[in-house]
C-alpha cells in the first residue's frame, strides 16, 4: 500500500499555469518519490505508477464544492476551532473546479473519491485533506504545550505565512514548516536518490534545501508544494495506520476533509460539528 499527497494548483489563476506537487510514501512513512506534474492527467499518471498494490491519495484542495457562493459547512466547523480553512465556492472558479477534473482523471486510472477510507483497508482511494490545518495540528503536537484549553492554544498558535508576503517572511515560515515535518514521528523524509537541486523535475530532498530570501518567489512556490504535498501524504498515512488519531469532518456530497486529530482535538471538532449539523467520523 502506498500513500500519496497531492498539492494541486487548484486556485483560480493557478490551474494550468503553476505545477502541482505529488509526494509518495511507503507503508512505514518513508519517502519513495516526489514530482511536479503539470496538469490533472499527469498527476493521475504519476499516481497510477505507484498504485499496483493499492494507494490512498490525500488531495490538498476542496474536492466537493456544492455551494454556488459562500463557504462549505466544513469550513465553518474548522473556523470555529481556529484551524485554517479553505474558502471555496463554484462561483469563484467561473466554471468547472480543477479538483473535479483531477478526480475524473484519477477515476480513469482506477482511483475513486471517498470521504472515509477505512483504516487498514487496501484499495485505491482519494480523499480531501487540508495541509495548513494539518501543519497547525502537528506544530501543537510537537510543542508539547498543555497550558490552557486546546481552543485557546489553537487561537494563539502563530500562522506560518509561506504562501504570500515578502521573500524574507515566506522563507522563514517555510524553514519552520520543514523543521516541524522533520520532527514528526512516522515521517521518514531522507532516502537515497534525492537531489538538492530545486529545479529538478523529481526527487528533491526537502531537508537539504537552503531556503533563503535569495530564492525567487517561483522557487519558494515549489518548496511550498513539497511541504503541502508531504503534509497531505502524512495525513492519509496516519489515518490508514490507525495510530495517533485522525478524523473526517463532513460528508462526500457536501464536502469532507480528513485531519490528523488526537483525542482532545477530536472532541473539540465533534462539538463544532454537532453545533453546525455537520457529520463526522
mmCIF file of C-alpha atoms in Angstrom:
data_model
loop_
_atom_site.group_PDB
_atom_site.id
_atom_site.type_symbol
_atom_site.label_atom_id
_atom_site.label_comp_id
_atom_site.label_asym_id
_atom_site.label_seq_id
_atom_site.Cartn_x
_atom_site.Cartn_y
_atom_site.Cartn_z
ATOM 1 C CA UNK A 1 0.000 0.000 0.000
ATOM 2 C CA UNK A 2 1.258 3.460 -0.935
ATOM 3 C CA UNK A 3 0.282 6.870 0.411
ATOM 4 C CA UNK A 4 0.356 9.925 -1.810
ATOM 5 C CA UNK A 5 -0.069 13.584 -1.052
ATOM 6 C CA UNK A 6 -1.034 15.927 -3.847
ATOM 7 C CA UNK A 7 -0.775 19.708 -3.629
ATOM 8 C CA UNK A 8 -2.519 20.690 -6.864
ATOM 9 C CA UNK A 9 -2.502 24.144 -8.386
ATOM 10 C CA UNK A 10 -6.268 24.440 -7.917
ATOM 11 C CA UNK A 11 -6.869 28.079 -7.058
ATOM 12 C CA UNK A 12 -8.259 30.469 -9.688
ATOM 13 C CA UNK A 13 -5.367 31.702 -11.784
ATOM 14 C CA UNK A 14 -3.142 28.751 -10.834
ATOM 15 C CA UNK A 15 -4.604 25.809 -12.754
ATOM 16 C CA UNK A 16 -2.664 25.217 -15.938
ATOM 17 C CA UNK A 17 -0.109 27.886 -15.043
ATOM 18 C CA UNK A 18 1.673 26.518 -11.971
ATOM 19 C CA UNK A 19 2.924 22.959 -11.440
ATOM 20 C CA UNK A 20 1.352 20.750 -8.819
ATOM 21 C CA UNK A 21 3.362 18.532 -6.478
ATOM 22 C CA UNK A 22 2.978 14.836 -5.679
ATOM 23 C CA UNK A 23 4.731 13.082 -2.776
ATOM 24 C CA UNK A 24 4.550 9.301 -2.304
ATOM 25 C CA UNK A 25 5.274 7.452 0.961
ATOM 26 C CA UNK A 26 5.616 3.740 1.665
ATOM 27 C CA UNK A 27 3.819 1.847 4.418
ATOM 28 C CA UNK A 28 6.376 2.913 7.025
ATOM 29 C CA UNK A 29 6.060 6.590 6.154
ATOM 30 C CA UNK A 30 9.289 6.629 4.180
ATOM 31 C CA UNK A 31 9.623 8.870 1.153
ATOM 32 C CA UNK A 32 9.533 6.999 -2.154
ATOM 33 C CA UNK A 33 9.394 9.904 -4.580
ATOM 34 C CA UNK A 34 8.199 13.401 -5.288
ATOM 35 C CA UNK A 35 7.464 15.095 -8.586
ATOM 36 C CA UNK A 36 5.856 18.172 -10.129
ATOM 37 C CA UNK A 37 3.116 17.136 -12.598
ATOM 38 C CA UNK A 38 1.825 19.940 -14.790
ATOM 39 C CA UNK A 39 -1.846 19.004 -15.156
ATOM 40 C CA UNK A 40 -4.566 16.650 -13.940
ATOM 41 C CA UNK A 41 -3.779 13.891 -16.430
ATOM 42 C CA UNK A 42 -0.100 13.866 -15.467
ATOM 43 C CA UNK A 43 -0.985 13.812 -11.760
ATOM 44 C CA UNK A 44 -3.182 10.771 -12.370
ATOM 45 C CA UNK A 45 -0.436 9.131 -14.401
ATOM 46 C CA UNK A 46 2.079 9.646 -11.600
ATOM 47 C CA UNK A 47 -0.389 8.210 -9.071
ATOM 48 C CA UNK A 48 -1.019 5.175 -11.270
ATOM 49 C CA UNK A 49 2.705 4.368 -11.296
ATOM 50 C CA UNK A 50 2.520 3.685 -7.544
ATOM 51 C CA UNK A 51 -0.948 2.133 -7.327
ATOM 52 C CA UNK A 52 -0.257 -1.522 -8.153
ATOM 53 C CA UNK A 53 -0.555 -2.621 -4.500
ATOM 54 C CA UNK A 54 -3.164 -0.019 -3.575
ATOM 55 C CA UNK A 55 -2.870 3.688 -2.892
ATOM 56 C CA UNK A 56 -4.525 6.293 -0.694
ATOM 57 C CA UNK A 57 -4.221 9.818 -2.093
ATOM 58 C CA UNK A 58 -4.695 12.910 0.045
ATOM 59 C CA UNK A 59 -5.556 15.908 -2.127
ATOM 60 C CA UNK A 60 -4.916 19.320 -0.616
ATOM 61 C CA UNK A 61 -7.832 21.055 -2.306
ATOM 62 C CA UNK A 62 -11.628 21.246 -1.954
ATOM 63 C CA UNK A 63 -12.938 18.193 -3.817
ATOM 64 C CA UNK A 64 -16.697 18.542 -3.344
ATOM 65 C CA UNK A 65 -17.920 22.114 -3.853
ATOM 66 C CA UNK A 66 -21.738 22.098 -3.996
ATOM 67 C CA UNK A 67 -22.220 25.711 -2.870
ATOM 68 C CA UNK A 68 -22.641 28.366 -5.541
ATOM 69 C CA UNK A 69 -21.268 31.054 -3.223
ATOM 70 C CA UNK A 70 -20.177 31.448 0.382
ATOM 71 C CA UNK A 71 -18.396 28.631 2.199
ATOM 72 C CA UNK A 72 -18.997 24.953 2.790
ATOM 73 C CA UNK A 73 -20.219 23.715 6.198
ATOM 74 C CA UNK A 74 -16.858 22.097 6.949
ATOM 75 C CA UNK A 75 -15.106 25.461 6.652
ATOM 76 C CA UNK A 76 -17.410 26.860 9.320
ATOM 77 C CA UNK A 77 -16.507 23.988 11.649
ATOM 78 C CA UNK A 78 -12.766 24.446 11.156
ATOM 79 C CA UNK A 79 -13.040 28.194 11.663
ATOM 80 C CA UNK A 80 -14.873 27.611 14.947
ATOM 81 C CA UNK A 81 -11.803 25.907 16.383
ATOM 82 C CA UNK A 82 -9.277 28.298 14.815
ATOM 83 C CA UNK A 83 -7.989 25.898 12.180
ATOM 84 C CA UNK A 84 -7.158 27.232 8.705
ATOM 85 C CA UNK A 85 -9.996 26.632 6.254
ATOM 86 C CA UNK A 86 -10.412 26.946 2.511
ATOM 87 C CA UNK A 87 -12.843 29.451 1.085
ATOM 88 C CA UNK A 88 -14.320 27.639 -1.881
ATOM 89 C CA UNK A 89 -17.463 28.162 -3.943
ATOM 90 C CA UNK A 90 -18.379 27.321 -7.512
ATOM 91 C CA UNK A 91 -18.723 30.993 -8.330
ATOM 92 C CA UNK A 92 -15.058 31.684 -7.578
ATOM 93 C CA UNK A 93 -13.949 29.179 -10.230
ATOM 94 C CA UNK A 94 -16.148 30.614 -13.004
ATOM 95 C CA UNK A 95 -16.622 27.139 -14.383
ATOM 96 C CA UNK A 96 -15.597 23.609 -13.504
ATOM 97 C CA UNK A 97 -13.302 23.463 -10.454
ATOM 98 C CA UNK A 98 -9.901 21.955 -11.200
ATOM 99 C CA UNK A 99 -10.477 19.341 -8.496
ATOM 100 C CA UNK A 100 -13.374 17.867 -10.472
ATOM 101 C CA UNK A 101 -11.108 17.464 -13.489
ATOM 102 C CA UNK A 102 -8.496 15.827 -11.263
ATOM 103 C CA UNK A 103 -10.998 13.401 -9.738
ATOM 104 C CA UNK A 104 -12.183 12.417 -13.217
ATOM 105 C CA UNK A 105 -8.601 11.664 -14.275
ATOM 106 C CA UNK A 106 -7.957 9.675 -11.097
ATOM 107 C CA UNK A 107 -11.120 7.680 -11.687
ATOM 108 C CA UNK A 108 -9.836 6.891 -15.169
ATOM 109 C CA UNK A 109 -6.829 5.118 -13.585
ATOM 110 C CA UNK A 110 -8.971 3.328 -11.003
ATOM 111 C CA UNK A 111 -8.692 5.706 -8.036
ATOM 112 C CA UNK A 112 -12.102 6.566 -6.560
ATOM 113 C CA UNK A 113 -13.108 9.542 -4.433
ATOM 114 C CA UNK A 114 -14.346 8.729 -0.936
ATOM 115 C CA UNK A 115 -14.973 10.710 2.207
ATOM 116 C CA UNK A 116 -13.899 7.967 4.629
ATOM 117 C CA UNK A 117 -11.473 5.197 3.660
ATOM 118 C CA UNK A 118 -11.448 2.547 6.366
ATOM 119 C CA UNK A 119 -8.126 2.415 8.241
ATOM 120 C CA UNK A 120 -6.072 -0.592 7.210
ATOM 121 C CA UNK A 121 -8.227 -1.391 4.183
ATOM 122 C CA UNK A 122 -6.362 -1.723 0.911
ATOM 123 C CA UNK A 123 -7.719 -0.135 -2.240
ATOM 124 C CA UNK A 124 -7.383 2.877 -4.497
ATOM 125 C CA UNK A 125 -8.933 5.925 -2.891
ATOM 126 C CA UNK A 126 -8.671 9.718 -2.965
ATOM 127 C CA UNK A 127 -9.725 11.992 -0.108
ATOM 128 C CA UNK A 128 -9.640 15.692 0.665
ATOM 129 C CA UNK A 129 -7.122 16.945 3.211
ATOM 130 C CA UNK A 130 -6.107 20.388 4.445
ATOM 131 C CA UNK A 131 -2.348 20.822 4.727
ATOM 132 C CA UNK A 132 -2.474 24.161 6.558
ATOM 133 C CA UNK A 133 -4.738 22.725 9.251
ATOM 134 C CA UNK A 134 -2.570 19.602 9.478
ATOM 135 C CA UNK A 135 0.543 21.730 9.938
ATOM 136 C CA UNK A 136 -1.023 23.670 12.796
ATOM 137 C CA UNK A 137 -2.056 20.417 14.493
ATOM 138 C CA UNK A 138 1.430 18.930 14.113
ATOM 139 C CA UNK A 139 3.063 22.102 15.417
ATOM 140 C CA UNK A 140 0.983 21.909 18.594
ATOM 141 C CA UNK A 141 1.589 18.176 18.986
ATOM 142 C CA UNK A 142 5.333 18.639 18.642
ATOM 143 C CA UNK A 143 5.445 21.588 21.060
ATOM 144 C CA UNK A 144 4.002 19.541 23.915
ATOM 145 C CA UNK A 145 2.253 22.691 25.164
ATOM 146 C CA UNK A 146 -0.594 21.866 27.559
ATOM 147 C CA UNK A 147 -1.307 25.201 29.261
ATOM 148 C CA UNK A 148 -4.850 26.429 28.681
ATOM 149 C CA UNK A 149 -7.522 24.673 26.658
ATOM 150 C CA UNK A 150 -6.886 23.414 23.156
ATOM 151 C CA UNK A 151 -9.163 26.066 21.639
ATOM 152 C CA UNK A 152 -7.032 28.765 23.239
ATOM 153 C CA UNK A 153 -3.791 27.150 22.065
ATOM 154 C CA UNK A 154 -5.133 26.891 18.519
ATOM 155 C CA UNK A 155 -6.275 30.512 18.582
ATOM 156 C CA UNK A 156 -2.895 31.733 19.803
ATOM 157 C CA UNK A 157 -0.782 29.486 17.561
ATOM 158 C CA UNK A 158 1.244 31.540 15.076
ATOM 159 C CA UNK A 159 0.255 31.231 11.439
ATOM 160 C CA UNK A 160 3.058 30.237 9.092
ATOM 161 C CA UNK A 161 2.538 32.547 6.120
ATOM 162 C CA UNK A 162 4.586 30.792 3.475
ATOM 163 C CA UNK A 163 2.165 31.284 0.588
ATOM 164 C CA UNK A 164 2.115 35.070 0.489
ATOM 165 C CA UNK A 165 4.184 38.015 1.617
ATOM 166 C CA UNK A 166 7.757 39.111 1.125
ATOM 167 C CA UNK A 167 10.503 36.602 0.496
ATOM 168 C CA UNK A 168 12.048 37.017 3.947
ATOM 169 C CA UNK A 169 8.799 36.120 5.677
ATOM 170 C CA UNK A 170 7.980 33.278 3.304
ATOM 171 C CA UNK A 171 11.439 31.729 3.643
ATOM 172 C CA UNK A 172 11.320 31.892 7.446
ATOM 173 C CA UNK A 173 7.863 30.287 7.519
ATOM 174 C CA UNK A 174 8.986 27.514 5.169
ATOM 175 C CA UNK A 175 12.043 26.759 7.290
ATOM 176 C CA UNK A 176 9.787 26.397 10.324
ATOM 177 C CA UNK A 177 7.354 24.163 8.424
ATOM 178 C CA UNK A 178 10.191 21.914 7.226
ATOM 179 C CA UNK A 179 11.500 21.696 10.792
ATOM 180 C CA UNK A 180 8.077 20.541 12.003
ATOM 181 C CA UNK A 181 7.933 17.873 9.299
ATOM 182 C CA UNK A 182 11.442 16.703 10.114
ATOM 183 C CA UNK A 183 10.494 16.267 13.795
ATOM 184 C CA UNK A 184 7.217 14.439 13.096
ATOM 185 C CA UNK A 185 7.253 10.787 14.220
ATOM 186 C CA UNK A 186 6.205 8.413 11.461
ATOM 187 C CA UNK A 187 7.684 10.530 8.663
ATOM 188 C CA UNK A 188 10.964 9.485 7.051
ATOM 189 C CA UNK A 189 11.964 12.191 4.604
ATOM 190 C CA UNK A 190 15.565 11.170 3.957
ATOM 191 C CA UNK A 191 16.120 8.405 1.435
ATOM 192 C CA UNK A 192 18.556 7.554 -1.331
ATOM 193 C CA UNK A 193 18.469 9.017 -4.803
ATOM 194 C CA UNK A 194 17.375 12.525 -3.809
ATOM 195 C CA UNK A 195 18.838 15.798 -5.005
ATOM 196 C CA UNK A 196 19.190 19.262 -3.503
ATOM 197 C CA UNK A 197 18.598 20.780 -6.954
ATOM 198 C CA UNK A 198 15.255 22.551 -6.576
ATOM 199 C CA UNK A 199 14.863 22.802 -10.348
ATOM 200 C CA UNK A 200 14.838 19.006 -10.686
ATOM 201 C CA UNK A 201 11.610 17.552 -12.077
ATOM 202 C CA UNK A 202 11.529 14.890 -9.355
ATOM 203 C CA UNK A 203 13.012 13.551 -6.131
ATOM 204 C CA UNK A 204 14.008 16.810 -4.465
ATOM 205 C CA UNK A 205 15.405 16.412 -0.936
ATOM 206 C CA UNK A 206 13.321 18.844 1.107
ATOM 207 C CA UNK A 207 15.584 18.512 4.138
ATOM 208 C CA UNK A 208 18.707 19.632 2.221
ATOM 209 C CA UNK A 209 17.294 22.736 0.586
ATOM 210 C CA UNK A 210 18.728 26.118 1.511
ATOM 211 C CA UNK A 211 15.548 28.126 1.990
ATOM 212 C CA UNK A 212 16.642 31.753 1.874
ATOM 213 C CA UNK A 213 15.213 35.102 0.738
ATOM 214 C CA UNK A 214 17.589 34.897 -2.218
ATOM 215 C CA UNK A 215 15.285 32.351 -3.837
ATOM 216 C CA UNK A 216 12.714 33.655 -6.293
ATOM 217 C CA UNK A 217 9.011 33.579 -5.468
ATOM 218 C CA UNK A 218 8.611 30.812 -8.064
ATOM 219 C CA UNK A 219 11.256 28.738 -6.276
ATOM 220 C CA UNK A 220 9.573 29.370 -2.935
ATOM 221 C CA UNK A 221 6.283 28.256 -4.506
ATOM 222 C CA UNK A 222 7.967 24.997 -5.486
ATOM 223 C CA UNK A 223 9.034 24.398 -1.878
ATOM 224 C CA UNK A 224 5.501 25.227 -0.711
ATOM 225 C CA UNK A 225 4.256 22.447 -2.982
ATOM 226 C CA UNK A 226 6.698 19.968 -1.439
ATOM 227 C CA UNK A 227 5.677 20.957 2.093
ATOM 228 C CA UNK A 228 1.941 20.798 1.388
ATOM 229 C CA UNK A 229 2.121 17.511 -0.520
ATOM 230 C CA UNK A 230 4.199 15.951 2.273
ATOM 231 C CA UNK A 231 1.620 17.068 4.843
ATOM 232 C CA UNK A 232 -1.139 15.590 2.675
ATOM 233 C CA UNK A 233 0.680 12.254 2.359
ATOM 234 C CA UNK A 234 1.351 12.168 6.103
ATOM 235 C CA UNK A 235 -2.326 12.820 6.876
ATOM 236 C CA UNK A 236 -3.591 9.830 4.885
ATOM 237 C CA UNK A 237 -0.765 7.585 6.102
ATOM 238 C CA UNK A 238 -1.550 8.450 9.720
ATOM 239 C CA UNK A 239 -5.234 7.724 9.168
ATOM 240 C CA UNK A 240 -4.631 4.393 7.432
ATOM 241 C CA UNK A 241 -2.226 3.213 10.128
ATOM 242 C CA UNK A 242 -4.828 3.963 12.790
ATOM 243 C CA UNK A 243 -2.290 5.461 15.186
ATOM 244 C CA UNK A 244 -2.039 8.896 16.810
ATOM 245 C CA UNK A 245 -5.595 9.799 15.785
ATOM 246 C CA UNK A 246 -7.409 11.150 12.754
ATOM 247 C CA UNK A 247 -10.835 12.496 11.903
ATOM 248 C CA UNK A 248 -13.064 13.195 8.919
ATOM 249 C CA UNK A 249 -15.289 16.259 9.143
ATOM 250 C CA UNK A 250 -18.224 16.392 6.722
ATOM 251 C CA UNK A 251 -19.638 14.030 4.118
ATOM 252 C CA UNK A 252 -18.888 13.422 0.463
ATOM 253 C CA UNK A 253 -21.534 15.447 -1.349
ATOM 254 C CA UNK A 254 -21.326 18.484 0.913
ATOM 255 C CA UNK A 255 -17.562 18.333 1.329
ATOM 256 C CA UNK A 256 -15.437 16.285 3.716
ATOM 257 C CA UNK A 257 -11.901 16.808 4.966
ATOM 258 C CA UNK A 258 -9.520 14.405 6.714
ATOM 259 C CA UNK A 259 -7.356 15.778 9.518
ATOM 260 C CA UNK A 260 -4.787 14.443 11.971
ATOM 261 C CA UNK A 261 -6.578 14.648 15.312
ATOM 262 C CA UNK A 262 -5.760 13.332 18.753
ATOM 263 C CA UNK A 263 -8.463 12.824 21.356
ATOM 264 C CA UNK A 264 -8.627 16.450 22.541
ATOM 265 C CA UNK A 265 -8.956 17.875 19.033
ATOM 266 C CA UNK A 266 -11.449 15.162 18.084
ATOM 267 C CA UNK A 267 -13.687 16.197 20.970
ATOM 268 C CA UNK A 268 -13.366 19.891 20.120
ATOM 269 C CA UNK A 269 -14.193 19.343 16.448
ATOM 270 C CA UNK A 270 -17.026 16.960 17.310
ATOM 271 C CA UNK A 271 -18.691 19.675 19.368
ATOM 272 C CA UNK A 272 -18.372 22.114 16.469
ATOM 273 C CA UNK A 273 -19.811 19.551 14.055
ATOM 274 C CA UNK A 274 -22.827 18.959 16.263
ATOM 275 C CA UNK A 275 -23.491 22.682 16.567
ATOM 276 C CA UNK A 276 -23.261 23.140 12.787
ATOM 277 C CA UNK A 277 -25.147 19.944 11.969
ATOM 278 C CA UNK A 278 -22.150 18.504 10.113
ATOM 279 C CA UNK A 279 -21.451 14.739 10.105
ATOM 280 C CA UNK A 280 -18.112 13.486 11.380
ATOM 281 C CA UNK A 281 -16.245 10.242 11.967
#
